[in-house]
């Protein structure tokens, strides 16, 4: 009997095996920990049909108050099964337990609660006007769900980023078909059990496993029964999905890559700035789209800052999820490790000074086969260097000095991406001017990855299309209809 963990598709309320499987390996030691059942065209089509049926059934007729109650129940059930979600996320990603237990899993639950509350409380607009014949007309707006929403997810924050889209989509009355990353199938599958337990009707939340091209991802995005697609991941993948969505002129919401700058002024609270950049460069092993792989530090504190960040990086304990005190887990896969290490090599070939790291740490026993890399800091490269231009998605950053505010703005903006920036200064004027001048969707002042779920989240330029978060999510997940009544 095969006792290996099986990750099944979740279609119309049932867990579905397909007979075509691929291996899921643990990032901490590269051992096979499960078999993922890949959905083919038939399974994806079945999910779309079930989703369409659910829109016409009990779910489509359900009051917003009842929907909100059910989504609160989903959040409560995630919290009740917190440890199972945590273990599933740790096995899939290898990230430190402290990180997943403070960020990934709590946000998985919070993403349902916030949007359940928002949809109940956000009004739509209404206008009264005088008509040409001297009469009166009243307009009011009404929101209806988009329909079947395809949710294509990455592997870096699997539960958090998936529920960030599923929460508002369901709150607005849509049905969702989730295509988790092939690297992280576990928590999306587990959420299927939660949906059944709390009584979410069949076909409302569904999961199809597989890859992108010629697999579940492409089958889902090309299916004309899918009314809109929301995606987080690489910019090039976004382009492929956008091409698929063009057929039928279906809307997309994209949160894509970044090459974010961290800017530290000489007047910043030094210790806080060093701690902040340590997080923004190395948290989640650098696998956060908001991370700062380009750091610019004002010249009077440059040397001191580089030395302090070096000390922080070298103090990070590299290791597997469950080891106490671990600050840096592995990268997600052997493939991704090869990509990150190729950038480590490129940096040296292009003439970087390696302040720290640049290679693979020595790991004991089975963990020697894990996808661990050293946290790495470079200086001395021209702005044209590959590691300054291209998204690496690893625990690394290049630090360069700057002299003036204008120079810092020019450096921060010299990228095709426009997702996020973090600015460290105690001067309110500098902070406001920088926030206004940097072309990104998200600016953090004296902070990083500090989230208020009511705010707009997303990127400018090649970093995305649209904003999600708070009422902004309603813009994507609903159609706004205007009704004008001539009195
Ligand atoms: N949040 C972010 O900004 C993320 C960025 N990345 C970056 O992307 C690089 C590649 O990582 P991947 O996991 O391969 O990212 P990806 O963007 O290729 O994959 C993300 C999701 O899209 C799906 N997908 C891929 N091609 C598709 C297609 N043609 N149609 C429909 N779905 C498709 C994948 O199966 C996965 O579920 C990383 O090295 C990193 O630099 C990766 C993950 C998250
Ligand atoms: O929604 C959040 O709080 C975090 C978002 C992070 C990403 O989108 C990412 O790292 O890909």
Short mmCIF file of C-alpha atoms and ligand atoms in Angstrom, two decimals:
data_model
loop_
_atom_site.label_atom_id
_atom_site.label_comp_id
_atom_site.label_asym_id
_atom_site.label_seq_id
_atom_site.Cartn_x
_atom_site.Cartn_y
_atom_site.Cartn_z
CA UNK A 1 0.00 0.00 0.00
CA UNK A 2 1.25 3.50 -0.82
CA UNK A 3 1.49 5.33 2.52
CA UNK A 4 3.04 8.45 1.00
CA UNK A 5 0.93 11.58 1.59
CA UNK A 6 -1.42 12.08 -1.38
CA UNK A 7 -2.39 15.63 -2.37
CA UNK A 8 -5.73 15.32 -4.15
CA UNK A 9 -7.72 17.78 -6.18
CA UNK A 10 -10.83 19.16 -4.48
CA UNK A 11 -13.67 19.27 -6.98
CA UNK A 12 -17.36 19.73 -6.22
CA UNK A 13 -16.82 18.98 -2.53
CA UNK A 14 -14.92 15.71 -3.17
CA UNK A 15 -11.22 14.84 -3.04
CA UNK A 16 -10.30 13.55 -6.48
CA UNK A 17 -7.31 11.39 -7.45
CA UNK A 18 -6.17 11.47 -11.06
CA UNK A 19 -3.62 8.70 -11.46
CA UNK A 20 -1.10 11.16 -12.87
CA UNK A 21 1.11 12.28 -10.04
CA UNK A 22 4.29 14.23 -9.40
CA UNK A 23 6.53 14.29 -6.35
CA UNK A 24 6.51 16.88 -3.65
CA UNK A 25 9.93 17.19 -2.01
CA UNK A 26 10.77 18.80 1.34
CA UNK A 27 12.99 21.86 0.90
CA UNK A 28 14.86 21.07 4.14
CA UNK A 29 16.30 17.74 2.95
CA UNK A 30 15.02 17.17 -0.60
CA UNK A 31 13.20 14.00 0.46
CA UNK A 32 9.94 13.06 -1.23
CA UNK A 33 7.11 13.79 1.21
CA UNK A 34 4.08 13.37 -1.00
CA UNK A 35 2.51 12.68 -4.36
CA UNK A 36 0.50 15.44 -5.98
CA UNK A 37 -2.38 14.42 -8.26
CA UNK A 38 -2.16 16.55 -11.37
CA UNK A 39 -5.47 17.78 -12.77
CA UNK A 40 -5.91 17.40 -16.50
CA UNK A 41 -8.26 19.16 -18.87
CA UNK A 42 -11.15 16.90 -17.74
CA UNK A 43 -10.74 17.74 -14.04
CA UNK A 44 -10.42 21.45 -14.72
CA UNK A 45 -13.51 21.40 -16.93
CA UNK A 46 -15.40 19.50 -14.21
CA UNK A 47 -14.38 22.10 -11.65
CA UNK A 48 -15.54 24.96 -13.87
CA UNK A 49 -18.89 23.20 -14.46
CA UNK A 50 -19.31 22.60 -10.71
CA UNK A 51 -18.46 26.24 -10.04
CA UNK A 52 -21.03 27.47 -12.53
CA UNK A 53 -23.65 25.17 -10.99
CA UNK A 54 -22.82 26.48 -7.50
CA UNK A 55 -23.42 30.06 -8.68
CA UNK A 56 -26.93 29.05 -9.69
CA UNK A 57 -27.58 27.09 -6.49
CA UNK A 58 -27.70 27.76 -2.76
CA UNK A 59 -24.48 29.85 -2.83
CA UNK A 60 -25.76 32.17 -5.52
CA UNK A 61 -28.96 32.80 -3.56
CA UNK A 62 -27.33 33.13 -0.15
CA UNK A 63 -27.64 36.43 1.75
CA UNK A 64 -24.49 38.41 2.33
CA UNK A 65 -24.99 38.05 6.08
CA UNK A 66 -25.04 34.25 5.85
CA UNK A 67 -22.03 34.25 3.53
CA UNK A 68 -20.15 36.38 6.02
CA UNK A 69 -21.10 34.00 8.85
CA UNK A 70 -19.77 31.05 6.88
CA UNK A 71 -16.49 32.85 6.13
CA UNK A 72 -16.06 33.63 9.82
CA UNK A 73 -16.60 29.92 10.44
CA UNK A 74 -13.87 29.13 7.89
CA UNK A 75 -11.47 31.43 9.76
CA UNK A 76 -12.43 29.88 13.11
CA UNK A 77 -11.86 26.39 11.73
CA UNK A 78 -8.42 27.36 10.37
CA UNK A 79 -7.58 28.63 13.84
CA UNK A 80 -8.96 25.47 15.46
CA UNK A 81 -6.73 23.40 13.13
CA UNK A 82 -3.88 25.90 13.42
CA UNK A 83 -1.22 23.27 14.13
CA UNK A 84 -2.21 21.13 11.14
CA UNK A 85 -2.04 24.14 8.82
CA UNK A 86 1.27 25.13 10.38
CA UNK A 87 2.82 21.68 9.95
CA UNK A 88 1.54 21.47 6.38
CA UNK A 89 3.06 24.86 5.50
CA UNK A 90 6.34 24.02 7.23
CA UNK A 91 6.65 20.69 5.40
CA UNK A 92 5.95 22.34 2.04
CA UNK A 93 8.19 25.39 2.44
CA UNK A 94 10.75 24.61 5.16
CA UNK A 95 10.35 28.15 6.49
CA UNK A 96 11.06 28.86 10.18
CA UNK A 97 8.24 27.82 12.49
CA UNK A 98 8.33 31.23 14.20
CA UNK A 99 7.65 32.95 10.86
CA UNK A 100 4.80 30.73 9.70
CA UNK A 101 3.13 30.72 13.11
CA UNK A 102 3.23 34.53 13.32
CA UNK A 103 2.51 35.49 9.73
CA UNK A 104 1.35 32.78 7.32
CA UNK A 105 -1.28 30.90 9.28
CA UNK A 106 -2.82 33.80 11.26
CA UNK A 107 -3.16 35.76 8.00
CA UNK A 108 -4.77 32.70 6.41
CA UNK A 109 -7.60 33.07 8.92
CA UNK A 110 -7.63 36.88 9.03
CA UNK A 111 -8.06 37.12 5.25
CA UNK A 112 -11.52 35.54 5.58
CA UNK A 113 -12.66 37.66 8.52
CA UNK A 114 -11.68 41.04 7.14
CA UNK A 115 -13.50 40.61 3.82
CA UNK A 116 -16.54 39.00 5.45
CA UNK A 117 -16.85 42.18 7.53
CA UNK A 118 -16.15 44.54 4.64
CA UNK A 119 -18.82 43.16 2.29
CA UNK A 120 -21.45 43.49 5.00
CA UNK A 121 -20.60 47.09 5.72
CA UNK A 122 -19.51 48.81 2.53
CA UNK A 123 -22.27 50.82 0.87
CA UNK A 124 -22.62 51.58 -2.82
CA UNK A 125 -23.15 55.06 -4.24
CA UNK A 126 -26.45 56.74 -4.97
CA UNK A 127 -27.22 60.03 -6.80
CA UNK A 128 -30.29 62.10 -7.39
CA UNK A 129 -30.56 64.42 -10.41
CA UNK A 130 -32.97 66.70 -12.21
CA UNK A 131 -33.92 65.32 -15.62
CA UNK A 132 -34.17 67.47 -18.79
CA UNK A 133 -37.98 67.51 -18.47
CA UNK A 134 -37.74 68.93 -14.97
CA UNK A 135 -38.43 65.63 -13.26
CA UNK A 136 -36.22 63.61 -10.96
CA UNK A 137 -34.14 60.51 -11.39
CA UNK A 138 -32.30 58.49 -8.81
CA UNK A 139 -29.32 56.26 -9.55
CA UNK A 140 -28.01 53.59 -7.29
CA UNK A 141 -25.17 51.14 -7.76
CA UNK A 142 -25.37 47.44 -6.99
CA UNK A 143 -22.59 44.91 -6.89
CA UNK A 144 -22.87 41.39 -8.26
CA UNK A 145 -20.19 38.70 -8.24
CA UNK A 146 -17.84 38.28 -11.19
CA UNK A 147 -18.68 34.55 -11.33
CA UNK A 148 -16.04 31.81 -11.50
CA UNK A 149 -12.66 33.23 -10.42
CA UNK A 150 -9.40 31.45 -11.23
CA UNK A 151 -6.85 31.93 -8.44
CA UNK A 152 -3.28 31.13 -9.49
CA UNK A 153 -0.89 31.07 -6.55
CA UNK A 154 2.86 31.09 -5.87
CA UNK A 155 4.85 29.07 -3.34
CA UNK A 156 6.45 31.71 -1.14
CA UNK A 157 3.51 32.44 1.21
CA UNK A 158 1.12 29.71 0.07
CA UNK A 159 -1.81 29.97 2.49
CA UNK A 160 -1.48 33.71 3.04
CA UNK A 161 -1.45 34.67 -0.63
CA UNK A 162 -4.13 32.16 -1.64
CA UNK A 163 -6.59 33.26 1.04
CA UNK A 164 -5.81 36.92 0.31
CA UNK A 165 -7.70 36.26 -2.94
CA UNK A 166 -10.12 33.51 -1.91
CA UNK A 167 -11.37 35.53 1.10
CA UNK A 168 -12.64 38.54 -0.86
CA UNK A 169 -13.72 36.47 -3.85
CA UNK A 170 -16.04 34.33 -1.71
CA UNK A 171 -17.17 37.27 0.40
CA UNK A 172 -18.36 38.92 -2.83
CA UNK A 173 -20.36 35.81 -3.74
CA UNK A 174 -18.04 34.33 -6.36
CA UNK A 175 -16.86 30.75 -6.59
CA UNK A 176 -13.12 30.07 -6.84
CA UNK A 177 -10.92 27.50 -8.48
CA UNK A 178 -7.49 27.61 -6.91
CA UNK A 179 -4.37 26.40 -8.70
CA UNK A 180 -1.75 26.29 -5.95
CA UNK A 181 1.90 26.27 -6.89
CA UNK A 182 3.18 22.81 -7.79
CA UNK A 183 5.75 23.37 -5.01
CA UNK A 184 3.21 23.92 -2.23
CA UNK A 185 0.07 21.82 -2.58
CA UNK A 186 -0.69 21.17 1.10
CA UNK A 187 -2.56 24.06 2.68
CA UNK A 188 -4.90 24.68 -0.28
CA UNK A 189 -5.88 21.00 -0.10
CA UNK A 190 -6.38 21.13 3.66
CA UNK A 191 -8.62 24.14 3.22
CA UNK A 192 -10.96 21.90 1.21
CA UNK A 193 -11.60 19.88 4.39
CA UNK A 194 -12.35 23.10 6.26
CA UNK A 195 -14.84 24.19 3.60
CA UNK A 196 -16.72 20.89 3.90
CA UNK A 197 -16.66 21.00 7.71
CA UNK A 198 -18.21 24.45 7.96
CA UNK A 199 -20.79 23.79 5.23
CA UNK A 200 -19.57 25.87 2.30
CA UNK A 201 -21.68 24.46 -0.57
CA UNK A 202 -20.06 22.13 -3.10
CA UNK A 203 -18.30 23.80 -6.02
CA UNK A 204 -17.72 27.10 -4.23
CA UNK A 205 -14.10 26.43 -3.26
CA UNK A 206 -12.20 24.05 -5.50
CA UNK A 207 -8.56 23.13 -5.98
CA UNK A 208 -6.83 21.79 -9.08
CA UNK A 209 -3.20 20.77 -8.80
CA UNK A 210 -0.52 20.92 -11.44
CA UNK A 211 1.87 23.12 -13.33
CA UNK A 212 1.44 26.15 -15.58
CA UNK A 213 1.91 25.53 -19.30
CA UNK A 214 0.04 22.53 -20.73
CA UNK A 215 -1.25 21.68 -17.25
CA UNK A 216 -3.87 22.80 -14.74
CA UNK A 217 -2.73 26.45 -14.78
CA UNK A 218 -3.13 26.87 -18.51
CA UNK A 219 -6.31 24.75 -18.67
CA UNK A 220 -7.86 26.96 -16.01
CA UNK A 221 -6.85 30.32 -17.45
CA UNK A 222 -7.93 29.32 -20.97
CA UNK A 223 -11.31 27.95 -19.89
CA UNK A 224 -14.00 30.38 -21.16
CA UNK A 225 -16.18 29.49 -18.17
CA UNK A 226 -13.71 31.30 -15.91
CA UNK A 227 -14.84 34.92 -15.61
CA UNK A 228 -11.71 36.48 -14.15
CA UNK A 229 -8.21 35.54 -13.06
CA UNK A 230 -6.25 36.71 -10.06
CA UNK A 231 -2.57 35.85 -9.88
CA UNK A 232 0.51 36.40 -7.76
CA UNK A 233 3.86 35.39 -9.20
CA UNK A 234 6.49 36.19 -11.74
CA UNK A 235 5.97 39.00 -14.27
CA UNK A 236 6.57 36.71 -17.29
CA UNK A 237 3.92 34.29 -16.03
CA UNK A 238 1.60 37.27 -15.68
CA UNK A 239 2.16 38.03 -19.36
CA UNK A 240 1.21 34.44 -20.33
CA UNK A 241 -1.92 34.56 -18.16
CA UNK A 242 -2.89 37.95 -19.56
CA UNK A 243 -2.63 36.54 -23.08
CA UNK A 244 -4.94 33.67 -22.08
CA UNK A 245 -7.38 36.10 -20.45
CA UNK A 246 -7.49 38.26 -23.59
CA UNK A 247 -9.71 35.61 -25.17
CA UNK A 248 -13.14 36.64 -23.96
CA UNK A 249 -11.76 39.95 -22.63
CA UNK A 250 -11.70 38.62 -19.08
CA UNK A 251 -10.38 40.80 -16.25
CA UNK A 252 -7.14 40.09 -14.44
CA UNK A 253 -5.71 41.19 -11.12
CA UNK A 254 -1.95 40.76 -10.91
CA UNK A 255 0.60 41.09 -8.14
CA UNK A 256 3.89 40.42 -9.89
CA UNK A 257 7.61 40.59 -9.30
CA UNK A 258 9.68 43.36 -7.78
CA UNK A 259 13.19 44.69 -7.53
CA UNK A 260 12.49 46.85 -4.55
CA UNK A 261 14.77 49.48 -3.09
CA UNK A 262 15.47 50.07 0.57
CA UNK A 263 16.62 53.65 1.19
CA UNK A 264 18.35 54.57 4.45
CA UNK A 265 19.05 58.23 5.21
CA UNK A 266 21.83 59.28 7.57
CA UNK A 267 19.29 60.67 10.04
CA UNK A 268 17.45 57.33 10.40
CA UNK A 269 17.21 55.58 13.74
CA UNK A 270 20.26 53.43 12.98
CA UNK A 271 19.38 50.31 14.95
CA UNK A 272 15.80 50.26 13.69
CA UNK A 273 16.94 50.75 10.11
CA UNK A 274 19.44 47.91 10.34
CA UNK A 275 16.81 45.63 11.89
CA UNK A 276 14.28 46.66 9.22
CA UNK A 277 16.63 46.01 6.30
CA UNK A 278 17.70 42.71 7.86
CA UNK A 279 14.07 41.64 7.62
CA UNK A 280 13.41 43.10 4.19
CA UNK A 281 16.49 41.43 2.70
CA UNK A 282 16.46 38.05 4.43
CA UNK A 283 12.98 37.21 5.78
CA UNK A 284 11.47 34.04 4.32
CA UNK A 285 14.94 33.43 2.84
CA UNK A 286 14.42 36.48 0.61
CA UNK A 287 11.42 34.86 -1.05
CA UNK A 288 9.04 37.78 -0.61
CA UNK A 289 8.04 39.92 -3.55
CA UNK A 290 8.27 42.96 -1.24
CA UNK A 291 11.88 42.23 -0.29
CA UNK A 292 14.73 44.67 -0.86
CA UNK A 293 17.50 43.30 -3.04
CA UNK A 294 18.76 46.88 -3.68
CA UNK A 295 19.73 48.91 -0.63
CA UNK A 296 20.89 52.52 -0.84
CA UNK A 297 22.48 54.09 2.23
CA UNK A 298 23.43 57.74 2.63
CA UNK A 299 27.21 58.11 2.52
CA UNK A 300 27.95 59.35 6.09
CA UNK A 301 26.63 56.09 7.57
CA UNK A 302 27.44 53.76 4.66
CA UNK A 303 30.43 51.87 6.12
CA UNK A 304 28.85 51.59 9.56
CA UNK A 305 25.61 50.31 8.01
CA UNK A 306 27.32 47.69 5.85
CA UNK A 307 29.22 46.41 8.89
CA UNK A 308 26.05 46.28 10.99
CA UNK A 309 24.03 44.44 8.31
CA UNK A 310 26.93 42.00 7.85
CA UNK A 311 26.84 41.27 11.59
CA UNK A 312 23.05 40.70 11.45
CA UNK A 313 23.31 38.41 8.42
CA UNK A 314 26.06 36.36 10.01
CA UNK A 315 24.04 36.06 13.23
CA UNK A 316 21.07 34.52 11.39
CA UNK A 317 20.84 30.86 12.26
CA UNK A 318 20.33 28.81 9.10
CA UNK A 319 18.35 25.61 9.59
CA UNK A 320 15.15 23.60 9.25
CA UNK A 321 11.75 24.82 10.42
CA UNK A 322 11.58 23.17 13.81
CA UNK A 323 15.01 24.01 15.14
CA UNK A 324 14.76 26.69 17.84
CA UNK A 325 16.19 30.07 16.95
CA UNK A 326 16.27 29.50 13.19
CA UNK A 327 16.09 32.75 11.24
CA UNK A 328 16.74 31.48 7.74
CA UNK A 329 15.18 28.38 6.20
CA UNK A 330 15.91 26.83 2.83
CA UNK A 331 14.90 28.04 -0.61
CA UNK A 332 11.84 26.32 -2.03
CA UNK A 333 13.44 23.92 -4.51
CA UNK A 334 16.64 22.63 -6.07
CA UNK A 335 15.74 24.58 -9.21
CA UNK A 336 15.33 27.82 -7.28
CA UNK A 337 18.56 27.19 -5.37
CA UNK A 338 20.38 26.80 -8.69
CA UNK A 339 18.85 30.09 -9.87
CA UNK A 340 19.90 31.98 -6.71
CA UNK A 341 23.40 30.49 -6.77
CA UNK A 342 23.75 31.47 -10.42
CA UNK A 343 23.19 35.07 -9.31
CA UNK A 344 25.75 34.64 -6.51
CA UNK A 345 28.23 33.57 -9.20
CA UNK A 346 27.21 36.40 -11.55
CA UNK A 347 27.75 39.00 -8.82
CA UNK A 348 31.32 37.81 -8.33
CA UNK A 349 31.94 37.58 -12.08
CA UNK A 350 30.72 41.16 -12.46
CA UNK A 351 33.18 42.33 -9.81
CA UNK A 352 31.19 42.54 -6.57
CA UNK A 353 32.82 42.79 -3.19
CA UNK A 354 31.26 39.93 -1.23
CA UNK A 355 30.70 41.40 2.22
CA UNK A 356 29.35 38.11 3.53
CA UNK A 357 27.97 34.83 2.21
CA UNK A 358 27.98 34.05 -1.47
CA UNK A 359 27.68 30.30 -1.21
CA UNK A 360 26.12 27.32 0.51
CA UNK A 361 26.34 26.81 4.28
CA UNK A 362 27.60 23.55 5.74
CA UNK A 363 24.58 21.69 7.04
CA UNK A 364 24.55 18.57 9.20
CA UNK A 365 23.27 15.14 8.10
CA UNK A 366 20.18 15.02 5.89
CA UNK A 367 20.02 18.83 5.77
CA UNK A 368 23.13 18.85 3.58
CA UNK A 369 20.69 17.88 0.80
CA UNK A 370 18.36 20.78 1.63
CA UNK A 371 18.12 23.95 -0.44
CA UNK A 372 20.00 26.18 1.99
CA UNK A 373 22.09 29.13 0.82
CA UNK A 374 24.04 31.72 2.77
CA UNK A 375 22.58 35.15 3.38
CA UNK A 376 24.64 37.33 1.10
CA UNK A 377 25.58 41.01 0.88
CA UNK A 378 27.47 42.66 -1.96
CA UNK A 379 28.87 46.12 -2.51
CA UNK A 380 30.80 47.79 -5.30
CA UNK A 381 28.73 46.89 -8.35
CA UNK A 382 27.60 49.34 -11.04
CA UNK A 383 23.83 49.84 -11.32
CA UNK A 384 23.90 47.85 -14.57
CA UNK A 385 24.90 44.61 -12.79
CA UNK A 386 22.55 41.61 -13.09
CA UNK A 387 21.96 41.32 -9.34
CA UNK A 388 20.86 44.96 -9.26
CA UNK A 389 18.58 44.72 -12.30
CA UNK A 390 16.92 41.27 -12.06
CA UNK A 391 14.66 39.75 -9.40
CA UNK A 392 16.62 37.01 -7.61
CA UNK A 393 14.14 36.03 -4.88
CA UNK A 394 16.89 34.93 -2.53
CA UNK A 395 18.41 36.10 0.80
CA UNK A 396 20.70 38.70 -0.67
CA UNK A 397 21.13 42.39 -1.35
CA UNK A 398 23.55 44.84 -2.91
CA UNK A 399 24.28 47.99 -0.89
CA UNK A 400 25.36 51.21 -2.60
CA UNK A 401 25.96 54.70 -1.18
CA UNK A 402 24.07 57.85 -2.18
CA UNK A 403 24.55 61.51 -1.37
CA UNK A 404 21.34 63.44 -2.04
CA UNK A 405 17.61 62.81 -1.84
CA UNK A 406 17.31 63.38 -5.62
CA UNK A 407 19.93 60.72 -6.24
CA UNK A 408 18.11 58.27 -3.95
CA UNK A 409 14.86 58.81 -5.87
CA UNK A 410 16.58 58.29 -9.22
CA UNK A 411 18.25 55.10 -8.00
CA UNK A 412 15.05 53.70 -6.49
CA UNK A 413 13.09 54.41 -9.68
CA UNK A 414 15.68 53.00 -12.09
CA UNK A 415 13.88 49.69 -12.59
CA UNK A 416 11.06 48.32 -14.73
CA UNK A 417 9.37 47.12 -11.55
CA UNK A 418 7.31 49.23 -9.17
CA UNK A 419 6.08 47.14 -6.27
CA UNK A 420 7.41 48.43 -2.95
CA UNK A 421 10.02 50.50 -1.22
CA UNK A 422 11.09 51.01 2.36
CA UNK A 423 12.50 54.37 3.44
CA UNK A 424 14.26 55.02 6.72
CA UNK A 425 14.48 58.63 7.94
CA UNK A 426 13.41 60.68 10.95
CA UNK A 427 12.64 63.72 8.80
CA UNK A 428 8.94 63.87 8.01
CA UNK A 429 9.54 66.12 5.00
CA UNK A 430 12.03 63.68 3.49
CA UNK A 431 9.63 60.81 4.13
CA UNK A 432 6.72 62.52 2.37
CA UNK A 433 8.80 63.67 -0.59
CA UNK A 434 10.27 60.20 -1.08
CA UNK A 435 6.83 58.59 -0.82
CA UNK A 436 5.52 60.91 -3.48
CA UNK A 437 8.50 60.58 -5.86
CA UNK A 438 9.06 56.83 -5.88
CA UNK A 439 7.04 55.00 -8.56
CA UNK A 440 5.67 52.07 -6.58
CA UNK A 441 2.35 50.81 -5.26
CA UNK A 442 3.57 50.45 -1.67
CA UNK A 443 5.79 52.72 0.39
CA UNK A 444 6.84 51.80 3.89
CA UNK A 445 8.37 54.54 6.04
CA UNK A 446 10.43 53.31 9.00
CA UNK A 447 8.80 49.91 8.57
CA UNK A 448 8.50 47.04 6.14
CA UNK A 449 5.75 44.48 5.43
CA UNK A 450 3.59 46.17 8.05
CA UNK A 451 0.08 45.34 6.88
CA UNK A 452 -3.33 46.87 7.42
CA UNK A 453 -5.67 44.65 5.42
CA UNK A 454 -8.03 47.55 4.71
CA UNK A 455 -5.43 49.28 2.56
CA UNK A 456 -4.74 48.97 -1.18
CA UNK A 457 -2.04 46.46 -2.01
CA UNK A 458 -0.35 46.02 -5.39
CA UNK A 459 2.31 47.23 -7.73
CA UNK A 460 2.97 49.84 -10.39
CA UNK A 461 4.85 49.38 -13.71
CA UNK A 462 5.81 45.71 -14.37
CA UNK A 463 4.84 44.76 -10.82
CA UNK A 464 1.15 44.34 -11.40
CA UNK A 465 -2.28 45.38 -12.50
CA UNK A 466 -4.92 46.57 -10.07
CA UNK A 467 -5.07 46.73 -6.31
CA UNK A 468 -6.49 44.30 -3.79
CA UNK A 469 -7.14 44.89 -0.11
CA UNK A 470 -10.06 46.46 1.75
CA UNK A 471 -12.75 47.88 -0.50
CA UNK A 472 -10.31 47.78 -3.43
CA UNK A 473 -10.76 44.01 -3.64
CA UNK A 474 -14.44 44.62 -4.33
CA UNK A 475 -13.46 46.47 -7.52
CA UNK A 476 -12.05 43.29 -8.99
CA UNK A 477 -14.30 40.63 -7.48
CA UNK A 478 -17.60 42.30 -8.39
CA UNK A 479 -19.32 43.87 -11.34
CA UNK A 480 -20.70 47.28 -10.43
CA UNK A 481 -24.08 47.88 -12.00
CA UNK A 482 -25.76 51.27 -12.11
CA UNK A 483 -29.53 51.40 -11.93
CA UNK A 484 -31.23 54.69 -12.86
CA UNK A 485 -34.87 55.20 -11.94
CA UNK A 486 -36.86 58.00 -13.53
CA UNK A 487 -39.39 59.08 -10.97
N1 LIG B 1 5.25 36.75 -5.40
C1 LIG B 1 6.14 36.82 -6.33
O1 LIG B 1 6.42 37.85 -6.83
C2 LIG B 1 6.78 35.57 -6.75
C3 LIG B 1 7.80 35.61 -7.65
N2 LIG B 1 8.40 34.49 -8.02
C4 LIG B 1 9.51 34.59 -8.95
O2 LIG B 1 9.22 33.77 -10.03
C5 LIG B 1 10.29 32.86 -10.25
C6 LIG B 1 9.74 31.56 -10.75
O3 LIG B 1 8.94 30.94 -9.76
P1 LIG B 1 7.67 30.13 -10.19
O4 LIG B 1 7.07 29.40 -9.10
O5 LIG B 1 8.01 29.33 -11.42
O6 LIG B 1 6.67 31.34 -10.51
P2 LIG B 1 5.54 31.38 -11.52
O7 LIG B 1 5.09 32.77 -11.66
O8 LIG B 1 5.95 30.67 -12.77
O9 LIG B 1 4.43 30.46 -10.84
C7 LIG B 1 3.40 30.96 -10.05
C8 LIG B 1 2.13 30.17 -10.34
O10 LIG B 1 1.75 30.33 -11.69
C9 LIG B 1 1.53 29.05 -12.30
N3 LIG B 1 1.81 29.19 -13.71
C10 LIG B 1 3.02 29.21 -14.31
N4 LIG B 1 2.86 29.40 -15.64
C11 LIG B 1 1.54 29.48 -15.88
C12 LIG B 1 0.75 29.67 -17.05
N5 LIG B 1 1.30 29.81 -18.25
N6 LIG B 1 -0.59 29.69 -16.92
C13 LIG B 1 -1.16 29.56 -15.72
N7 LIG B 1 -0.48 29.37 -14.59
C14 LIG B 1 0.86 29.35 -14.65
C15 LIG B 1 2.46 28.15 -11.52
O11 LIG B 1 2.09 26.80 -11.68
C16 LIG B 1 2.27 28.67 -10.12
O12 LIG B 1 1.08 28.18 -9.56
C17 LIG B 1 10.98 32.76 -8.91
O13 LIG B 1 12.29 32.39 -9.04
C18 LIG B 1 10.81 34.15 -8.38
O14 LIG B 1 11.84 34.96 -8.86
C19 LIG B 1 7.98 33.28 -7.56
C20 LIG B 1 6.96 33.18 -6.66
C21 LIG B 1 6.29 34.34 -6.15
O1 LIG B 2 -0.47 40.32 1.23
C1 LIG B 2 0.57 40.36 1.89
O2 LIG B 2 0.58 40.77 3.03
C2 LIG B 2 1.84 39.86 1.36
C3 LIG B 2 2.11 39.80 0.10
C4 LIG B 2 3.35 39.25 -0.36
C5 LIG B 2 3.52 38.88 -1.63
O3 LIG B 2 2.59 39.15 -2.54
C6 LIG B 2 4.65 38.08 -2.13
O4 LIG B 2 5.65 37.96 -1.45
O5 LIG B 2 4.52 37.54 -3.23
#
